[in-house]
Short mmCIF file of C-alpha atoms and ligand atoms in Angstrom, two decimals:
data_model
loop_
_atom_site.label_atom_id
_atom_site.label_comp_id
_atom_site.label_asym_id
_atom_site.label_seq_id
_atom_site.Cartn_x
_atom_site.Cartn_y
_atom_site.Cartn_z
CA UNK Q 879 0.00 -0.03 0.05
CA UNK Q 880 2.81 2.35 0.73
CA UNK Q 881 6.23 2.28 -1.04
CA UNK Q 882 8.10 4.15 1.98
CA UNK Q 883 5.92 4.28 4.83
CA UNK Q 884 8.55 6.11 6.95
CA UNK Q 885 8.58 8.80 4.58
CA UNK Q 886 5.02 9.09 3.51
CA UNK Q 887 3.50 8.74 6.99
CA UNK Q 888 6.15 10.91 8.69
CA UNK Q 889 4.56 12.80 11.75
CA UNK Q 890 4.26 16.46 10.95
CA UNK Q 891 6.82 17.83 13.46
CA UNK Q 892 9.39 15.58 12.19
CA UNK Q 893 8.41 16.45 8.52
CA UNK Q 894 8.65 19.99 9.25
CA UNK Q 895 12.10 19.73 10.88
CA UNK Q 896 13.36 17.73 7.78
CA UNK Q 897 11.82 20.28 5.44
CA UNK Q 898 13.65 23.18 7.28
CA UNK Q 899 17.01 21.67 7.17
CA UNK Q 900 16.67 20.86 3.66
CA UNK Q 901 15.41 24.24 2.91
CA UNK Q 902 18.35 25.77 4.64
CA UNK Q 903 20.78 23.57 2.52
CA UNK Q 904 19.22 24.43 -0.83
CA UNK Q 905 19.03 28.12 -0.14
CA UNK Q 906 22.76 27.89 0.42
CA UNK Q 907 23.40 25.85 -2.57
CA UNK Q 908 21.55 27.98 -4.97
CA UNK Q 909 23.34 31.21 -3.40
CA UNK Q 910 26.62 29.99 -3.80
CA UNK Q 911 26.21 28.16 -7.26
CA UNK Q 912 23.67 29.96 -9.45
CA UNK Q 913 24.44 33.65 -10.10
CA UNK Q 914 20.62 34.14 -10.91
CA UNK Q 915 19.78 33.32 -7.44
CA UNK Q 916 22.53 35.22 -5.81
CA UNK Q 917 21.49 38.33 -7.57
CA UNK Q 918 17.67 37.68 -6.93
CA UNK Q 919 18.50 37.23 -3.22
CA UNK Q 920 20.85 40.34 -3.14
CA UNK Q 921 17.87 42.53 -4.75
CA UNK Q 922 15.79 41.58 -1.66
CA UNK Q 923 18.74 42.15 0.62
CA UNK Q 924 18.62 38.43 1.65
CA UNK Q 925 21.60 36.18 2.71
CA UNK Q 926 21.17 32.30 3.17
CA UNK Q 927 21.59 32.78 6.92
CA UNK Q 928 18.18 34.84 7.02
CA UNK Q 929 16.22 31.78 6.55
CA UNK Q 930 15.48 30.54 9.99
CA UNK Q 931 12.08 28.76 9.84
CA UNK Q 932 9.67 27.49 7.08
CA UNK Q 933 7.64 30.65 7.40
CA UNK Q 934 10.71 32.52 5.99
CA UNK Q 935 10.20 30.93 2.70
CA UNK Q 936 7.74 33.67 1.86
CA UNK Q 937 10.55 36.14 1.80
CA UNK Q 938 12.32 34.32 -0.97
CA UNK Q 939 12.26 35.29 -4.67
CA UNK Q 940 10.06 33.64 -7.08
CA UNK Q 941 11.24 31.70 -10.25
CA UNK Q 942 9.34 31.72 -13.35
CA UNK Q 943 9.56 29.65 -16.73
CA UNK Q 944 10.94 32.91 -18.13
CA UNK Q 945 13.92 32.79 -15.77
CA UNK Q 946 14.68 29.40 -17.07
CA UNK Q 947 14.47 30.58 -20.62
CA UNK Q 948 16.73 33.54 -20.00
CA UNK Q 949 19.18 31.39 -18.51
CA UNK Q 950 18.91 28.75 -21.55
CA UNK Q 951 20.18 26.25 -21.68
CA UNK Q 952 22.22 25.46 -18.41
CA UNK Q 953 22.44 28.76 -16.68
CA UNK Q 954 20.24 27.72 -13.70
CA UNK Q 955 22.27 24.40 -13.06
CA UNK Q 956 23.78 24.48 -9.56
CA UNK Q 957 26.39 21.77 -10.35
CA UNK Q 958 28.95 21.46 -13.12
CA UNK Q 959 27.88 19.66 -16.33
CA UNK Q 960 30.19 16.79 -15.59
CA UNK Q 961 27.97 15.93 -12.52
CA UNK Q 962 24.85 15.98 -14.77
CA UNK Q 963 23.84 12.49 -15.96
CA UNK Q 964 20.52 13.07 -17.85
CA UNK Q 965 18.80 16.09 -19.48
CA UNK Q 966 15.14 16.48 -20.11
CA UNK Q 967 13.37 19.36 -21.63
CA UNK Q 968 9.59 20.50 -21.80
CA UNK Q 969 8.54 21.42 -25.28
CA UNK Q 970 6.73 24.69 -24.48
CA UNK Q 971 4.41 26.40 -27.10
CA UNK Q 972 6.69 29.19 -28.02
CA UNK Q 973 10.67 29.45 -28.58
CA UNK Q 974 13.27 27.52 -26.86
CA UNK Q 975 12.40 24.58 -24.58
CA UNK Q 976 12.93 24.63 -20.83
CA UNK Q 977 16.16 22.64 -19.92
CA UNK Q 978 16.33 20.70 -16.90
CA UNK Q 979 19.38 18.39 -15.56
CA UNK Q 980 19.63 15.50 -13.03
CA UNK Q 981 22.51 14.42 -11.30
CA UNK Q 982 22.83 10.64 -10.29
CA UNK Q 983 21.35 11.45 -6.71
CA UNK Q 984 18.42 13.33 -8.30
CA UNK Q 985 17.64 10.29 -10.67
CA UNK Q 986 17.59 8.13 -7.46
CA UNK Q 987 15.21 10.43 -5.82
CA UNK Q 988 12.77 10.72 -8.94
CA UNK Q 989 12.93 6.87 -9.20
CA UNK Q 990 11.96 6.71 -5.38
CA UNK Q 991 9.40 9.30 -5.99
CA UNK Q 992 7.88 7.42 -8.82
CA UNK Q 993 8.11 4.08 -7.16
CA UNK Q 994 5.74 5.96 -4.36
CA UNK Q 995 3.53 7.29 -6.98
CA UNK Q 996 2.86 3.86 -8.87
CA UNK Q 997 2.37 2.12 -5.55
CA UNK Q 998 -0.28 4.55 -4.78
CA UNK Q 999 -1.91 3.77 -8.04
CA UNK Q 1000 -1.99 -0.05 -7.40
CA UNK Q 1001 1.41 -1.19 -9.05
CA UNK Q 1002 3.19 -3.87 -7.35
CA UNK Q 1003 6.28 -6.12 -7.80
CA UNK Q 1004 3.77 -8.58 -9.82
CA UNK Q 1005 2.30 -5.82 -11.99
CA UNK Q 1006 2.73 -5.82 -15.79
CA UNK Q 1007 3.08 -2.15 -16.61
CA UNK Q 1008 2.55 -0.67 -20.03
CA UNK Q 1009 4.25 2.78 -20.23
CA UNK Q 1010 2.52 4.59 -23.07
CA UNK Q 1011 3.64 8.13 -21.98
CA UNK Q 1012 6.17 9.31 -24.45
CA UNK Q 1013 9.77 8.46 -24.19
CA UNK Q 1014 12.39 11.04 -24.79
CA UNK Q 1015 12.82 14.60 -23.69
CA UNK Q 1016 9.28 14.46 -22.04
CA UNK Q 1017 9.51 13.15 -18.61
CA UNK Q 1018 6.59 11.12 -18.49
CA UNK Q 1019 8.09 7.80 -20.20
CA UNK Q 1020 11.42 7.70 -18.45
CA UNK Q 1021 10.08 9.01 -15.04
CA UNK Q 1022 7.45 6.16 -15.02
CA UNK Q 1023 10.01 3.55 -16.39
CA UNK Q 1024 12.46 4.04 -13.52
CA UNK Q 1025 9.81 4.06 -10.79
CA UNK Q 1026 8.27 0.84 -12.26
CA UNK Q 1027 11.70 -0.72 -12.29
CA UNK Q 1028 12.46 0.27 -9.00
CA UNK Q 1029 9.21 -1.47 -7.79
CA UNK Q 1030 10.24 -4.51 -9.64
CA UNK Q 1031 7.17 -4.64 -11.70
CA UNK Q 1032 7.35 -6.12 -15.35
CA UNK Q 1033 7.89 -2.89 -17.65
CA UNK Q 1034 6.73 -2.73 -21.22
CA UNK Q 1035 8.46 0.71 -22.14
CA UNK Q 1036 6.23 1.04 -25.51
CA UNK Q 1037 6.16 4.95 -25.23
CA UNK Q 1038 2.92 6.79 -27.10
CA UNK Q 1039 1.41 5.94 -30.40
CA UNK Q 1040 0.80 2.92 -32.43
CA UNK Q 1041 -2.44 2.67 -30.94
CA UNK Q 1042 -3.70 -0.79 -32.41
CA UNK Q 1043 -0.34 -2.42 -31.32
CA UNK Q 1044 -0.55 -1.02 -27.81
CA UNK Q 1045 -3.87 -3.02 -27.70
CA UNK Q 1046 -2.67 -5.99 -29.08
CA UNK Q 1047 0.24 -6.08 -26.86
CA UNK Q 1048 -1.91 -5.08 -23.72
CA UNK Q 1049 -3.89 -8.21 -24.65
CA UNK Q 1050 -1.11 -10.61 -25.28
CA UNK Q 1051 1.29 -9.45 -22.57
CA UNK Q 1052 -1.47 -9.37 -19.79
CA UNK Q 1053 -0.77 -5.69 -18.99
CA UNK Q 1054 -2.32 -5.06 -15.58
CA UNK Q 1055 -1.56 -1.31 -15.23
CA UNK Q 1056 -1.51 1.37 -17.83
CA UNK Q 1057 0.57 4.64 -17.70
CA UNK Q 1058 -0.42 7.27 -20.21
CA UNK Q 1059 -2.26 10.67 -20.50
CA UNK Q 1060 -6.06 10.44 -19.74
CA UNK Q 1061 -6.77 11.70 -23.32
CA UNK Q 1062 -4.70 8.76 -24.71
CA UNK Q 1063 -6.69 6.43 -22.40
CA UNK Q 1064 -9.75 7.48 -23.79
CA UNK Q 1065 -8.62 7.20 -27.31
CA UNK Q 1066 -7.26 3.75 -26.57
CA UNK Q 1067 -10.76 2.67 -25.12
CA UNK Q 1068 -12.25 4.02 -28.55
CA UNK Q 1069 -9.74 1.79 -30.70
CA UNK Q 1070 -10.48 -1.09 -28.45
CA UNK Q 1071 -14.14 -0.77 -29.27
CA UNK Q 1072 -13.36 -0.77 -33.09
CA UNK Q 1073 -11.04 -3.91 -32.57
CA UNK Q 1074 -14.15 -5.52 -31.04
CA UNK Q 1075 -12.02 -6.15 -27.85
CA UNK Q 1076 -13.92 -6.17 -24.63
CA UNK Q 1077 -12.34 -4.89 -21.37
CA UNK Q 1078 -13.01 -8.23 -19.88
CA UNK Q 1079 -10.60 -9.82 -22.31
CA UNK Q 1080 -7.64 -7.77 -20.82
CA UNK Q 1081 -6.21 -8.21 -17.47
CA UNK Q 1082 -6.08 -4.51 -17.07
CA UNK Q 1083 -6.82 -3.06 -13.34
CA UNK Q 1084 -5.27 0.27 -12.84
CA UNK Q 1085 -4.30 3.52 -14.76
CA UNK Q 1086 -1.87 6.12 -13.94
CA UNK Q 1087 -2.97 9.19 -15.49
CA UNK Q 1088 -1.56 12.64 -15.61
CA UNK Q 1089 0.30 15.30 -17.48
CA UNK Q 1090 -2.90 17.10 -18.68
CA UNK Q 1091 -5.82 18.63 -16.92
CA UNK Q 1092 -8.92 15.99 -16.69
CA UNK Q 1093 -12.19 16.15 -14.86
CA UNK Q 1094 -13.65 13.86 -12.34
CA UNK Q 1095 -16.20 13.17 -15.06
CA UNK Q 1096 -13.54 11.90 -17.22
CA UNK Q 1097 -12.21 9.74 -14.56
CA UNK Q 1098 -15.69 8.05 -14.53
CA UNK Q 1099 -15.86 7.73 -18.24
CA UNK Q 1100 -12.26 6.11 -18.58
CA UNK Q 1101 -12.95 3.72 -15.64
CA UNK Q 1102 -16.33 2.58 -17.08
CA UNK Q 1103 -14.85 2.11 -20.49
CA UNK Q 1104 -11.68 0.28 -19.66
CA UNK Q 1105 -12.80 -1.38 -16.55
CA UNK Q 1106 -10.10 -0.19 -14.35
CA UNK Q 1107 -9.41 2.11 -11.31
CA UNK Q 1108 -7.78 5.30 -12.45
CA UNK Q 1109 -5.62 7.59 -10.51
CA UNK Q 1110 -4.46 11.22 -11.19
CA UNK Q 1111 -0.87 11.92 -10.94
CA UNK Q 1112 0.90 15.45 -11.15
CA UNK Q 1113 4.35 16.76 -11.85
CA UNK Q 1114 6.12 19.17 -14.12
CA UNK Q 1115 9.54 19.07 -15.74
CA UNK Q 1116 10.94 22.01 -13.71
CA UNK Q 1117 10.29 20.43 -10.52
CA UNK Q 1118 11.41 16.77 -11.33
CA UNK Q 1119 8.72 15.52 -13.96
CA UNK Q 1120 5.91 13.26 -12.77
CA UNK Q 1121 6.36 12.27 -9.11
CA UNK Q 1122 5.62 15.63 -7.46
CA UNK Q 1123 2.20 14.50 -6.25
CA UNK Q 1124 -0.19 11.59 -6.71
CA UNK Q 1125 -3.48 10.48 -5.63
CA UNK Q 1126 -3.74 7.50 -3.34
CA UNK Q 1127 -6.56 4.82 -3.55
CA UNK Q 1128 -8.83 7.41 -1.42
CA UNK Q 1129 -8.98 9.45 -4.73
CA UNK Q 1130 -9.34 12.55 -2.82
CA UNK Q 1131 -6.70 14.95 -3.65
CA UNK Q 1132 -3.01 14.44 -4.62
CA UNK Q 1133 -0.47 13.92 -1.92
CA UNK Q 1134 2.54 16.18 -2.57
CA UNK Q 1135 5.90 14.50 -1.68
CA UNK Q 1136 6.72 17.12 0.91
CA UNK Q 1137 9.95 15.46 2.06
CA UNK Q 1138 11.30 16.65 -1.36
CA UNK Q 1139 9.05 19.63 -2.36
CA UNK Q 1140 7.44 22.55 -0.39
CA UNK Q 1141 4.09 23.73 -1.70
CA UNK Q 1142 2.47 26.99 -1.63
CA UNK Q 1143 -0.55 28.61 -3.10
CA UNK Q 1144 -0.33 32.23 -3.93
CA UNK Q 1145 -2.43 34.94 -5.41
CA UNK Q 1146 -1.31 35.12 -9.09
CA UNK Q 1147 -1.84 38.68 -9.17
CA UNK Q 1148 -0.79 40.19 -5.80
CA UNK Q 1149 1.74 37.23 -5.18
CA UNK Q 1150 0.62 36.96 -1.60
CA UNK Q 1151 0.60 33.57 0.02
CA UNK Q 1152 -2.92 32.22 0.41
CA UNK Q 1153 -4.21 30.38 3.55
CA UNK Q 1154 -5.13 26.61 3.03
CA UNK Q 1155 -8.18 25.80 1.19
CA UNK Q 1156 -8.25 29.02 -1.01
CA UNK Q 1157 -7.53 28.46 -4.74
CA UNK Q 1158 -4.69 30.01 -6.37
CA UNK Q 1159 -1.45 29.40 -8.27
CA UNK Q 1160 0.69 26.51 -7.16
CA UNK Q 1161 4.23 27.39 -5.99
CA UNK Q 1162 6.92 24.73 -5.36
CA UNK Q 1163 10.34 24.86 -3.73
CA UNK Q 1164 12.58 21.82 -4.45
CA UNK Q 1165 14.52 21.16 -1.06
CA UNK Q 1166 16.54 18.08 -2.24
CA UNK Q 1167 17.37 18.30 -5.87
CA UNK Q 1168 20.93 19.01 -6.97
CA UNK Q 1169 21.03 19.36 -10.67
CA UNK Q 1170 18.59 22.32 -10.93
CA UNK Q 1171 17.07 23.25 -7.66
CA UNK Q 1172 14.25 25.67 -7.91
CA UNK Q 1173 13.06 28.30 -5.35
CA UNK Q 1174 9.42 29.37 -5.28
CA UNK Q 1175 8.83 28.06 -8.83
CA UNK Q 1176 5.49 29.59 -10.32
CA UNK Q 1177 3.75 26.61 -11.94
CA UNK Q 1178 0.66 28.56 -13.50
CA UNK Q 1179 -1.30 25.62 -12.29
CA UNK Q 1180 -4.47 26.49 -10.32
CA UNK Q 1181 -5.16 24.28 -7.28
CA UNK Q 1182 -5.57 24.58 -3.49
CA UNK Q 1183 -3.81 22.85 -0.51
CA UNK Q 1184 -5.55 20.75 2.41
CA UNK Q 1185 -3.50 19.70 5.19
CA UNK Q 1186 -5.80 17.27 6.96
CA UNK Q 1187 -4.46 13.55 7.07
CA UNK Q 1188 -5.88 11.26 4.68
CA UNK Q 1189 -7.71 8.23 5.36
CA UNK Q 1190 -4.85 6.22 3.78
CA UNK Q 1191 -2.51 7.35 6.61
CA UNK Q 1192 -0.25 9.58 4.48
CA UNK Q 1193 0.77 12.63 6.48
CA UNK Q 1194 1.69 14.76 3.43
CA UNK Q 1195 -0.56 17.53 2.44
CA UNK Q 1196 -2.94 17.14 -0.56
CA UNK Q 1197 -3.73 19.43 -3.50
CA UNK Q 1198 -6.89 19.51 -5.19
CA UNK Q 1199 -7.17 18.32 -8.84
CA UNK Q 1200 -5.74 20.88 -10.96
CA UNK Q 1201 -8.58 22.91 -12.56
CA UNK Q 1202 -6.70 24.69 -15.20
CA UNK Q 1203 -3.51 26.91 -15.87
CA UNK Q 1204 -3.68 30.56 -15.38
CA UNK Q 1205 -2.33 30.77 -19.14
CA UNK Q 1206 -5.05 28.22 -20.19
CA UNK Q 1207 -7.65 30.18 -18.53
CA UNK Q 1208 -9.66 31.70 -21.56
CA UNK Q 1209 -11.26 35.05 -20.93
CA UNK Q 1210 -14.43 35.08 -23.05
CA UNK Q 1211 -16.36 38.28 -22.87
CA UNK Q 1212 -14.89 38.98 -19.37
CA UNK Q 1213 -15.85 35.43 -18.02
CA UNK Q 1214 -13.08 33.07 -17.09
CA UNK Q 1215 -13.59 29.55 -18.54
CA UNK Q 1216 -11.43 26.70 -18.20
CA UNK Q 1217 -11.60 23.75 -20.63
CA UNK Q 1218 -12.03 21.16 -17.88
CA UNK Q 1219 -15.21 23.06 -16.84
CA UNK Q 1220 -16.59 22.49 -20.46
CA UNK Q 1221 -15.37 18.99 -20.42
CA UNK Q 1222 -17.20 18.29 -17.02
CA UNK Q 1223 -20.45 19.71 -18.27
CA UNK Q 1224 -20.40 17.66 -21.57
CA UNK Q 1225 -19.55 14.33 -19.68
CA UNK Q 1226 -22.33 14.85 -17.08
CA UNK Q 1227 -24.94 15.32 -20.13
CA UNK Q 1228 -23.46 12.08 -21.25
CA UNK Q 1229 -24.91 11.93 -24.65
CA UNK Q 1230 -21.82 12.82 -26.49
CA UNK Q 1231 -18.23 11.13 -27.03
CA UNK Q 1232 -15.37 12.66 -24.80
CA UNK Q 1233 -13.87 14.22 -27.69
CA UNK Q 1234 -14.45 18.07 -27.83
CA UNK Q 1235 -12.51 21.25 -28.82
CA UNK Q 1236 -13.04 24.91 -27.91
CA UNK Q 1237 -12.58 27.48 -30.70
CA UNK Q 1238 -12.30 31.08 -29.78
CA UNK Q 1239 -12.56 33.72 -32.43
CA UNK Q 1240 -13.11 37.57 -32.07
CA UNK Q 1241 -15.87 38.67 -34.45
CA UNK Q 1242 -15.64 42.63 -34.69
CA UNK Q 1243 -15.02 43.48 -31.08
CA UNK Q 1244 -16.94 40.38 -29.60
CA UNK Q 1245 -15.41 37.22 -28.53
CA UNK Q 1246 -17.05 33.97 -29.59
CA UNK Q 1247 -16.81 30.49 -28.14
CA UNK Q 1248 -17.63 27.57 -30.30
CA UNK Q 1249 -17.71 23.96 -28.90
CA UNK Q 1250 -17.23 21.12 -31.00
CA UNK Q 1251 -18.49 17.84 -29.61
CA UNK Q 1252 -18.34 14.53 -31.20
CA UNK Q 1253 -21.59 12.54 -31.14
CA UNK Q 1254 -21.82 8.50 -31.44
CA UNK Q 1255 -22.41 6.99 -34.92
CA UNK Q 1256 -26.20 5.98 -34.13
CA UNK Q 1257 -26.71 9.63 -32.72
CA UNK Q 1258 -25.42 11.11 -35.96
CA UNK Q 1259 -27.37 9.09 -38.24
CA UNK Q 1260 -30.56 9.86 -36.11
CA UNK Q 1261 -33.02 12.50 -36.95
CA UNK Q 1262 -31.90 16.04 -37.21
CA UNK Q 1263 -34.19 17.14 -34.61
CA UNK Q 1264 -32.49 14.88 -31.93
CA UNK Q 1265 -29.10 16.69 -32.65
CA UNK Q 1266 -30.54 20.19 -32.46
CA UNK Q 1267 -32.29 19.26 -29.25
CA UNK Q 1268 -28.92 17.80 -27.69
CA UNK Q 1269 -27.09 21.12 -29.00
CA UNK Q 1270 -29.46 23.32 -27.25
CA UNK Q 1271 -29.32 21.05 -23.98
CA UNK Q 1272 -25.57 21.53 -23.96
CA UNK Q 1273 -25.75 25.27 -24.73
CA UNK Q 1274 -28.29 25.94 -21.83
CA UNK Q 1275 -26.34 23.79 -19.37
CA UNK Q 1276 -23.04 25.64 -20.53
CA UNK Q 1277 -24.70 28.88 -20.03
CA UNK Q 1278 -25.98 27.84 -16.49
CA UNK Q 1279 -22.75 26.72 -15.34
CA UNK Q 1280 -20.30 29.10 -16.91
CA UNK Q 1281 -22.14 31.87 -17.27
CA UNK Q 1282 -21.43 32.27 -21.04
CA UNK Q 1283 -23.26 31.62 -24.23
CA UNK Q 1284 -21.39 29.29 -26.48
CA UNK Q 1285 -22.01 28.07 -29.95
CA UNK Q 1286 -22.39 24.41 -29.94
CA UNK Q 1287 -21.94 22.06 -32.82
CA UNK Q 1288 -22.05 18.48 -32.72
CA UNK Q 1289 -19.80 16.88 -35.25
CA UNK Q 1290 -19.31 13.33 -36.74
CA UNK Q 1291 -17.66 10.61 -35.04
CA UNK Q 1292 -13.90 10.67 -35.20
CA UNK Q 1293 -13.49 14.24 -36.74
CA UNK Q 1294 -11.59 15.94 -33.80
CA UNK Q 1295 -7.94 15.07 -33.78
CA UNK Q 1296 -6.92 12.36 -31.36
CA UNK Q 1297 -4.00 12.80 -29.09
CA UNK Q 1298 -1.34 10.44 -28.18
CA UNK Q 1299 0.22 12.64 -25.59
CA UNK Q 1300 -1.43 15.83 -24.32
CA UNK Q 1301 -4.56 16.67 -25.99
CA UNK Q 1302 -5.07 20.02 -27.62
CA UNK Q 1303 -8.45 21.21 -26.29
CA UNK Q 1304 -8.39 24.87 -27.20
CA UNK Q 1305 -7.79 26.78 -30.56
CA UNK Q 1306 -7.69 30.44 -29.79
CA UNK Q 1307 -7.92 32.49 -33.09
CA UNK Q 1308 -7.96 35.79 -31.41
CA UNK Q 1309 -5.11 38.06 -32.46
CA UNK Q 1310 -4.77 39.90 -29.03
O1 DLL K 223 3.58 16.70 -17.90
C1 DLL K 223 5.20 15.57 -16.21
C2 DLL K 223 4.16 14.50 -16.06
C3 DLL K 223 4.18 13.37 -16.84
C4 DLL K 223 3.11 14.61 -15.10
C5 DLL K 223 3.45 12.29 -16.60
C6 DLL K 223 2.33 13.41 -15.13
C7 DLL K 223 2.43 12.25 -15.65
P1 DLL K 223 5.56 18.99 -18.29
O2 DLL K 223 5.48 18.42 -19.69
O3 DLL K 223 6.59 19.73 -17.86
O4 DLL K 223 5.59 17.62 -17.36
O5 DLL K 223 4.11 19.64 -18.00
C8 DLL K 223 3.71 20.03 -16.80
O6 DLL K 223 1.32 19.73 -17.25
O7 DLL K 223 2.34 22.46 -15.17
C9 DLL K 223 0.47 20.91 -15.69
O8 DLL K 223 -0.16 22.20 -16.33
C10 DLL K 223 0.18 19.81 -16.46
N1 DLL K 223 -0.18 18.60 -15.48
C11 DLL K 223 0.72 17.66 -15.41
N2 DLL K 223 -0.12 16.73 -14.55
C12 DLL K 223 -1.17 17.03 -14.40
C13 DLL K 223 -2.33 16.55 -13.92
C14 DLL K 223 4.62 16.74 -17.24
N3 DLL K 223 -2.46 15.44 -13.29
C15 DLL K 223 2.48 20.69 -16.72
N4 DLL K 223 -3.63 17.42 -13.90
C16 DLL K 223 1.88 20.86 -15.45
C17 DLL K 223 -3.56 18.54 -14.58
C18 DLL K 223 -1.28 18.44 -15.21
N5 DLL K 223 -2.40 18.97 -15.20
#
């Protein structure tokens, strides 16, 4: 049930003591080894010795993705390149990727954290785990791989794509755990149906899904279609990759591995630290990483923290499911809209397929949101009246929940592009 009970269930006072000791050490390391941090500390009149309690974290400077870009490729590394044994990078939508480096100790930590994550999701030594996250510069594939090997599960390092072959191997090799993005899981379920394979013919039991926002309704959909239990895992390259936080079998928030990362929630505008329970931007400080430690990294992800000890016995603080990113948030006619809210409404109505896309245009001075949703083969060949009725139902429900009037267009099955990695849910054509 636990991979490392001593760490995962550590009493809070002991955990806080460990965090403080590690925080002091990382502050010292970045101050002396990373010019960016030395200057940022000096700008605030801070020296490493000023950090005397965990509360003092709030005085430290933030780090942003732009800071990593400005120091591309290796400027933020805190050790010489000769100590780096692995490099990963996140693609990013614009310009150069963000580069991160791992020392041998970092890889060891990452494997430990991914072993915890996969154990949370039901993986054991006896599991056969199919890793359909992309292998390469993306952290998903290799991150899950090392964690699964650490546990001693039988690893199928298939990477993303080649969907029919994935399903054939899943059946023939007796895969019990599937690790991929939630949107790829739903696509796998769709192709399985086309191949006339019933979930009962597979041995699949657990899904370890993350790397993109998904809703509780999407979880139900995947669990029903694949006949599995699905958990949400969270992470980002800048912090370590996957292995920052994971749901346990209680499926009530994601445990942040606090012996390695200190989380905060801030107001993205005022940058003030917010109390537990309040939603805002997640910020992490890595306290054990050697290659590229980061202080108060602004993730842009929106969540909230709750410190109550979980029924599973883990003491590490939980974060709520990510509801969106500050930079994914669409502001449409002044209303804040997250794609995951639309997803939730669509799946709740339930008469469409879980494939959708949001298209935003500016017509004259007005924003227009169009929601494309696929319907099933039967539905599409049905009477036009039925489709119109469904469009109206979705339109009205979106209006009631999101307070925005959207044009809903039902489209034929399989017309919205499928993703093998992170899904593209939004096309914003506005030139602002
Ligand atoms: O996506 C690491 C990862 C791989 C996590 C596999 C989980 C599983 P990046 O490519 O750097 O790293 O993207 C990080 O993805 O800031 C979030 O916006 C988003 N994200 C990751 N996990 C979740 C999740 C990997 N469970 C960015 N729910 C993050 C919502 C997620 N969003």
